[in-house]
CSV table of C-alpha atoms and ligand atoms in Angstrom, one decimal:
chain,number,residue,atom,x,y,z
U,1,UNK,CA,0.0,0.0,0.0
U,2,UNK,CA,1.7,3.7,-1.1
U,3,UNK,CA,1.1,5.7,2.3
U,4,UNK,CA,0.8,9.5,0.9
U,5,UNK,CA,0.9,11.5,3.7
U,6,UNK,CA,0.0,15.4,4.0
U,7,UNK,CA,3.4,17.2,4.8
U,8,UNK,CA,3.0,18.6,8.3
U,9,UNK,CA,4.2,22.0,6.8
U,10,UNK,CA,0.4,22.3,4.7
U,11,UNK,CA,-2.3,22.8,7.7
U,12,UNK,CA,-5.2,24.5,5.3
U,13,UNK,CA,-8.7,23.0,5.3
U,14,UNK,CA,-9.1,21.0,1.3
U,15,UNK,CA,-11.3,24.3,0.4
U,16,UNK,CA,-9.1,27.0,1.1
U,17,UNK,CA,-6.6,27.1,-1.2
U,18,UNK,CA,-7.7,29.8,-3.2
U,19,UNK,CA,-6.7,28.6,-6.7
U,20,UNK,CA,-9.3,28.2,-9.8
U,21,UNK,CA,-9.8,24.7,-10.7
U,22,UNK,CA,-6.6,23.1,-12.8
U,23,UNK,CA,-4.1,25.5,-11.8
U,24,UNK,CA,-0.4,24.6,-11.4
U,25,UNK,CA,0.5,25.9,-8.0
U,26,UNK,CA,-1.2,23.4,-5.7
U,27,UNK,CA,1.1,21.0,-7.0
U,28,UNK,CA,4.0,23.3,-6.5
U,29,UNK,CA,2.9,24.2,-3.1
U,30,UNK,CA,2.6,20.3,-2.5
U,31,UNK,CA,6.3,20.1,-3.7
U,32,UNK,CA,7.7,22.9,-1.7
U,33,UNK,CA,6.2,21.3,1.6
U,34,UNK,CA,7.5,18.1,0.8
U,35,UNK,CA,11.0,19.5,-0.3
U,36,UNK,CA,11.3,21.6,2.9
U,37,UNK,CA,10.6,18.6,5.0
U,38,UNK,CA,12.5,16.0,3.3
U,39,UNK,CA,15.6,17.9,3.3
U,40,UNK,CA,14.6,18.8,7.2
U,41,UNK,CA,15.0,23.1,6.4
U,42,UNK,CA,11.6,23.0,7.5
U,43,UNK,CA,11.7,24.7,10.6
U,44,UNK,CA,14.4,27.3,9.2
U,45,UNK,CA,12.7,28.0,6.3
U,46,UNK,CA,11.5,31.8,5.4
U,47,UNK,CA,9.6,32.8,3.0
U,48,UNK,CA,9.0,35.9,0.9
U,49,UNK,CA,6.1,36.5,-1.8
U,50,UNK,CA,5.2,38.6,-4.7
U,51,UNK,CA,1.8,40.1,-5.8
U,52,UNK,CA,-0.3,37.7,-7.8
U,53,UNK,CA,-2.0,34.2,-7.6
U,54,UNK,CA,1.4,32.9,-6.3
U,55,UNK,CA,0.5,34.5,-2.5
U,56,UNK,CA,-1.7,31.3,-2.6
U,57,UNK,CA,0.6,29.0,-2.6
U,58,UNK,CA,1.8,30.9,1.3
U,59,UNK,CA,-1.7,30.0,2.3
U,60,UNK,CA,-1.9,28.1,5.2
U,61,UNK,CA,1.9,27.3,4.9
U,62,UNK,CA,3.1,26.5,8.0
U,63,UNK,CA,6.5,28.9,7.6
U,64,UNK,CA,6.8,32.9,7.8
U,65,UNK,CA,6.2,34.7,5.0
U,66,UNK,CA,7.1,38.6,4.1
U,67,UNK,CA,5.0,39.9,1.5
U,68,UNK,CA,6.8,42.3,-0.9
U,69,UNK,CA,5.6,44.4,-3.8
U,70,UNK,CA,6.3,43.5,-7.1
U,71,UNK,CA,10.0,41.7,-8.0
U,72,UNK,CA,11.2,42.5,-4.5
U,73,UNK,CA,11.0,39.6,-3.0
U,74,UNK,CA,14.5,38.7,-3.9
U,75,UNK,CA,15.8,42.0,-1.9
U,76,UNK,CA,13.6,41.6,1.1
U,77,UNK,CA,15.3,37.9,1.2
U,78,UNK,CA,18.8,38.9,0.7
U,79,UNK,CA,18.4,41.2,3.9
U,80,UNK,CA,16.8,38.3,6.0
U,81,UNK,CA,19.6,36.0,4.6
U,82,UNK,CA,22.2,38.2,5.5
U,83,UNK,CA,20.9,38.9,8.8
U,84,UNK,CA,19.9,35.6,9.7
U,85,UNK,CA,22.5,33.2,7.6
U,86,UNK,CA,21.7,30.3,9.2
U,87,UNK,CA,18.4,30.4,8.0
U,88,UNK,CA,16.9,29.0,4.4
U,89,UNK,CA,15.3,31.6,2.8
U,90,UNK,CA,13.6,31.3,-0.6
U,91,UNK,CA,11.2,33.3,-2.8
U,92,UNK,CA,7.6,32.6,-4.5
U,93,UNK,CA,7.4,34.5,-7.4
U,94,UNK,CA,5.0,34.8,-11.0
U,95,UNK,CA,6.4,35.5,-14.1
U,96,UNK,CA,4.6,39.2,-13.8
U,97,UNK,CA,6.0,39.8,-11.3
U,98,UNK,CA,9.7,38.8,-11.6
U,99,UNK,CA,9.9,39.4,-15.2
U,100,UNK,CA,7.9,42.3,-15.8
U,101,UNK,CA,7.5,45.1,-13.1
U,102,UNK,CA,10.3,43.9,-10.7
U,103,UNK,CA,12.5,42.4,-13.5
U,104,UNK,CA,16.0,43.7,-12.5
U,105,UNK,CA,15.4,42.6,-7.8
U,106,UNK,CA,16.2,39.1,-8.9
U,107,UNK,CA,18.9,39.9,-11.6
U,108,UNK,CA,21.4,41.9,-9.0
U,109,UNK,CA,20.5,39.1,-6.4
U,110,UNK,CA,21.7,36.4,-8.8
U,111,UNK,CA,24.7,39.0,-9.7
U,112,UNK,CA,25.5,39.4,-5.7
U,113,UNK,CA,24.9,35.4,-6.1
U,114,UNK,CA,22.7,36.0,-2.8
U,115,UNK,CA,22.4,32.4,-0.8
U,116,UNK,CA,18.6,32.7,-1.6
U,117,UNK,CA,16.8,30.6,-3.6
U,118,UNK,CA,14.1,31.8,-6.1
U,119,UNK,CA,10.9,29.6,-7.1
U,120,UNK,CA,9.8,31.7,-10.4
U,121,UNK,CA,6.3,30.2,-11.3
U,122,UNK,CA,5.4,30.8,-14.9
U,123,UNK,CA,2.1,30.7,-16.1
U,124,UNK,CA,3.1,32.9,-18.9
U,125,UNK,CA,0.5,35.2,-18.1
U,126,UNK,CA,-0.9,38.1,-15.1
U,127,UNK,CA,-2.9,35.4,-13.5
U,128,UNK,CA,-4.6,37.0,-10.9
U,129,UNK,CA,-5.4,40.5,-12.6
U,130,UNK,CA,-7.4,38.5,-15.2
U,131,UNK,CA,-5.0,37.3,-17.7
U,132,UNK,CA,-3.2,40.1,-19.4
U,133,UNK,CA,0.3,40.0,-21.3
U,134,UNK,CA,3.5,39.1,-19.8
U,135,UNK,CA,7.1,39.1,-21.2
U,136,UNK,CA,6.7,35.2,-21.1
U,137,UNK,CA,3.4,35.5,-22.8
U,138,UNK,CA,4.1,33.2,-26.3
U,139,UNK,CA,3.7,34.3,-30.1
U,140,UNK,CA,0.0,35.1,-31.1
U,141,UNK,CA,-1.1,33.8,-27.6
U,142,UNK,CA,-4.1,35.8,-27.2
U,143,UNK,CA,-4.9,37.7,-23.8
U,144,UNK,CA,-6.8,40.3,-22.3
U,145,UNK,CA,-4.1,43.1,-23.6
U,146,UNK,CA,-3.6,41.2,-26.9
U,147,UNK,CA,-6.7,40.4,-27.9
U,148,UNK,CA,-5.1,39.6,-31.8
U,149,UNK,CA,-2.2,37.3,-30.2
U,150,UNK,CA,0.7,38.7,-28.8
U,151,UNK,CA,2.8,40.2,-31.7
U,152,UNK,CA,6.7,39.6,-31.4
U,153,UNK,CA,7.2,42.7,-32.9
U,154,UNK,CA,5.3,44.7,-30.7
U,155,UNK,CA,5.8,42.6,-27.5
U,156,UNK,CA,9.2,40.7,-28.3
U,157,UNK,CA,9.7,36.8,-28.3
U,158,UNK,CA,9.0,35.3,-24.9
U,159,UNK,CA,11.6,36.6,-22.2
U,160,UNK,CA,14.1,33.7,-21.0
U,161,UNK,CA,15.4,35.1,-17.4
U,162,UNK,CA,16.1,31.9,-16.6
U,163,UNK,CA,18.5,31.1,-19.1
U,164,UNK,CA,19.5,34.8,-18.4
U,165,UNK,CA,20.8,34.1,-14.8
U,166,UNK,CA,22.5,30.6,-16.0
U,167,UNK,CA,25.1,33.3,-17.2
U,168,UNK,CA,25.8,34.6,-13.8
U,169,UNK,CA,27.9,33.4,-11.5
U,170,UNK,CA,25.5,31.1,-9.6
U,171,UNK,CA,25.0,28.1,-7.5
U,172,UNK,CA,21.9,26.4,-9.6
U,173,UNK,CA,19.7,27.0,-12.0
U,174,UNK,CA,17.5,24.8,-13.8
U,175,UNK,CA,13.7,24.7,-15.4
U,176,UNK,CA,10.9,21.8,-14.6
U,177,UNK,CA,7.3,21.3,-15.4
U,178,UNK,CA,4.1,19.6,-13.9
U,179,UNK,CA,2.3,17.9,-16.9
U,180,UNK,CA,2.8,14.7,-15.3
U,181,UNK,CA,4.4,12.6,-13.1
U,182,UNK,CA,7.3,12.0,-14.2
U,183,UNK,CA,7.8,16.0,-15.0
U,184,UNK,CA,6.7,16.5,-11.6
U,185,UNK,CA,9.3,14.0,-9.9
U,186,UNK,CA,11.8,15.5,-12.4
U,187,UNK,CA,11.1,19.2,-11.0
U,188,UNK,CA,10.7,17.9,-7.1
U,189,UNK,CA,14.6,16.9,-7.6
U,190,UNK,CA,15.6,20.7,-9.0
U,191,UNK,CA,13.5,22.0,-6.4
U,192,UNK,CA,15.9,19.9,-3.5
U,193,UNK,CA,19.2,20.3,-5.4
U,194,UNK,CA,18.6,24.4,-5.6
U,195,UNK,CA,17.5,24.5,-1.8
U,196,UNK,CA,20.9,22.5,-1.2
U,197,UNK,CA,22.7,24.7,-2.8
U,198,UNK,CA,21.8,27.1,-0.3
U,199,UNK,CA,22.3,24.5,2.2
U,200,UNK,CA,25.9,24.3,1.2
U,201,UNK,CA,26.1,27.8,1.3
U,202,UNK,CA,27.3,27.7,-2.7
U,203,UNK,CA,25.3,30.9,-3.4
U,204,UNK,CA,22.1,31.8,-5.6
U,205,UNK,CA,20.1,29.0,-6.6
U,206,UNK,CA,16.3,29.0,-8.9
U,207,UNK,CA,14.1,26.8,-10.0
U,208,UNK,CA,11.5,28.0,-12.9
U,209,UNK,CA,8.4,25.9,-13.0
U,210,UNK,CA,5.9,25.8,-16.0
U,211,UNK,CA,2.6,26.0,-14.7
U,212,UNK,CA,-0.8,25.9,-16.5
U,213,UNK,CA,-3.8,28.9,-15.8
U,214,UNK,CA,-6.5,27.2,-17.3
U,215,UNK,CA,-9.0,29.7,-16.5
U,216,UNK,CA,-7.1,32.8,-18.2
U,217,UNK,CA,-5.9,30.4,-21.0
U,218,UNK,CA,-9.8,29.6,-21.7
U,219,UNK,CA,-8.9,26.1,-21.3
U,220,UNK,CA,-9.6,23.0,-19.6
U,221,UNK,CA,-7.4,21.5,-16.9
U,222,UNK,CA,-6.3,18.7,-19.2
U,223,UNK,CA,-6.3,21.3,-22.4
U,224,UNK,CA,-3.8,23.9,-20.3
U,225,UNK,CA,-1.3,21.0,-19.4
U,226,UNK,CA,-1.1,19.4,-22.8
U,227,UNK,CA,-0.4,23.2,-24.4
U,228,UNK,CA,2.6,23.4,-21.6
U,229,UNK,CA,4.0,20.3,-23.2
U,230,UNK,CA,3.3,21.0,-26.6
U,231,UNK,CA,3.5,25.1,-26.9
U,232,UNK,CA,5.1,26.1,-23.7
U,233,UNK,CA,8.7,23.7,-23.5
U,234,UNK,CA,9.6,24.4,-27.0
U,235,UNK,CA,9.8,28.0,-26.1
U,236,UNK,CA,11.0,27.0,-22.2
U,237,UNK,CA,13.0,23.7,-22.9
U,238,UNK,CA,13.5,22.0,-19.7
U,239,UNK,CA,16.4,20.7,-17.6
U,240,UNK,CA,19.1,22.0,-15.4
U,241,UNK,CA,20.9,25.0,-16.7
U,242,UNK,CA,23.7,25.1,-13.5
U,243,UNK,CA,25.2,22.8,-10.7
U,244,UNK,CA,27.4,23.0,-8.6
U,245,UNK,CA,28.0,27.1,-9.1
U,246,UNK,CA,28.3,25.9,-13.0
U,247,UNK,CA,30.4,22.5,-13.4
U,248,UNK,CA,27.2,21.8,-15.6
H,301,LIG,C1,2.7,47.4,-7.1
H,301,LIG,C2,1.6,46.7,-7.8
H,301,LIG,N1,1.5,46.8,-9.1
H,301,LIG,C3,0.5,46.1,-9.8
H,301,LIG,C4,-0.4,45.4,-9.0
H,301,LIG,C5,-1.5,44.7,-9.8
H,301,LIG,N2,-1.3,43.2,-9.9
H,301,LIG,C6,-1.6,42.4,-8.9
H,301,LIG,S1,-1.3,40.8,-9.3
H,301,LIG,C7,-0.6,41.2,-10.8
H,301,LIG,C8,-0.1,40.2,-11.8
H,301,LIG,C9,0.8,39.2,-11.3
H,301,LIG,O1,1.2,38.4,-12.3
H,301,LIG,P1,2.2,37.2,-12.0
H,301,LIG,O2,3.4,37.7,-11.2
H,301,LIG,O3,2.5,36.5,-13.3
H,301,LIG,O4,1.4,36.3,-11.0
H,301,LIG,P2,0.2,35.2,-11.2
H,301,LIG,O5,-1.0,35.9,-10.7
H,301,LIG,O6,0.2,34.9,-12.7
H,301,LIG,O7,0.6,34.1,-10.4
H,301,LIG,C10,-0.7,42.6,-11.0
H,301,LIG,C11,-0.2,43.4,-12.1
H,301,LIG,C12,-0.3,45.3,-7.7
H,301,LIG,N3,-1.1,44.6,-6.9
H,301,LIG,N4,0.8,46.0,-7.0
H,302,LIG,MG1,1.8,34.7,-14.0
């Protein structure tokens, strides 16, 4: 018999979570509990938040969390790091709000090569405002704002901060998904390796996870994780970028 236990770390009631039906980050949130207590961080762990759907994923988490405005998460967590070293401190962030309006927090904490480590949720999309266009937003992907699909020549080709900070001088970087299980065991081991890189104290360490909005994508559950694997990863090809401050 498989015994699949609730990490202690998640103590909200089935119904709370917040999230529309089908959406990625209560699998992520799932991960990061079982991460935090696996590698037993999960009594030092700190957490700091940006705006969007990705303060759910805080929800009844048992850790403390700093709420920071848009992309500054990565700041707010370099000053708790530094102040508090021997605690883990890691970052929940959308791809609004780390690539777009607070874009260059995490790039100067990767450049520092901060011991924080970032979890950058990308839905390709401003989830929570009612789905208008990010820099990750794809080609002729159509939102609120481009209601013609996104044009490359107005909005530019999908933004790639990830592969970005694998030029830096950093600890770990690498990019999972959660389309199934296998992606999903795949992106629970990135999550561990980047959160013992900060163990090790070997510096700045993220983890981008592909994550499917179903309900600002106009699509079912099943429809928004089968466009991940077949629109999203061509764009966002998956894997690890850097180990081991880049032996990779
Ligand atoms: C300083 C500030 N600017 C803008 C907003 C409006 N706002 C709230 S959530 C959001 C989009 C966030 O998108 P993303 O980071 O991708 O998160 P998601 O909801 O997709 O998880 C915006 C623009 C705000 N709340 N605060
Ligand atoms: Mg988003």
């Amino acid at each position: 018999m498989v015994v699949c236990k609730t990490p202690r770390l998640l103590i909200e009631p089935s119904l709370a979570t917040g999230i529309c039906p089908g959406c990625g980050y209560g699998i992520i949130k799932r991960l990061l509990a079982e991460v935090l207590e696996e590698l037993v961080i999960d009594e030092e762990a700190i957490g700091v938040y940006g705006i969007g759907c990705t303060g759910y994923v805080t929800r009844h988490f048992d850790i403390d969390w700093l709420w920071a405005q848009h992309g500054r998460a990565p700041a707010s967590a370099t000053a708790i790091k530094r102040l508090q070293p021997e605690k883990i401190v890691i970052t929940v962030q959308g791809d609004g709000d780390l690539c777009a309006i607070g874009c260059s927090e995490v790039i100067h904490a990767a450049v520092r090569n901060e011991k924080i480590t970032v979890f950058f949720l990308n839905n390709g999309i401003y989830g929570m405002t009612g789905g208008q266009m990010a820099p990750t937003t794809l080609p002729d992907q159509i939102t609120t704002t481009s209601p013609q699909g996104k044009s490359p020549e107005l909005a530019g080709m999908p933004m790639k901060m990830t592969e970005m900070i694998s030029v830096l001088p950093v600890a770990y970087v690498a990019r999972g998904a959660i389309y199934n299980p296998a992606e999903i065991r795949k992106t629970k081991g990135y999550m561990k390796q980047a959160l013992e890189a900060q163990v090790n104290n070997e510096g700045f360490s993220l983890v981008e996870i592909l994550s499917p909005c179903p309900t600002n994508w106009h699509m079912t559950p099943v429809k928004a994780m089968e466009r991940i694997k077949n629109k999203v990863v061509p764009y966002y090809p998956l894997g690890e970028m850097v180990t081991k401050g880049g032996e990779s």
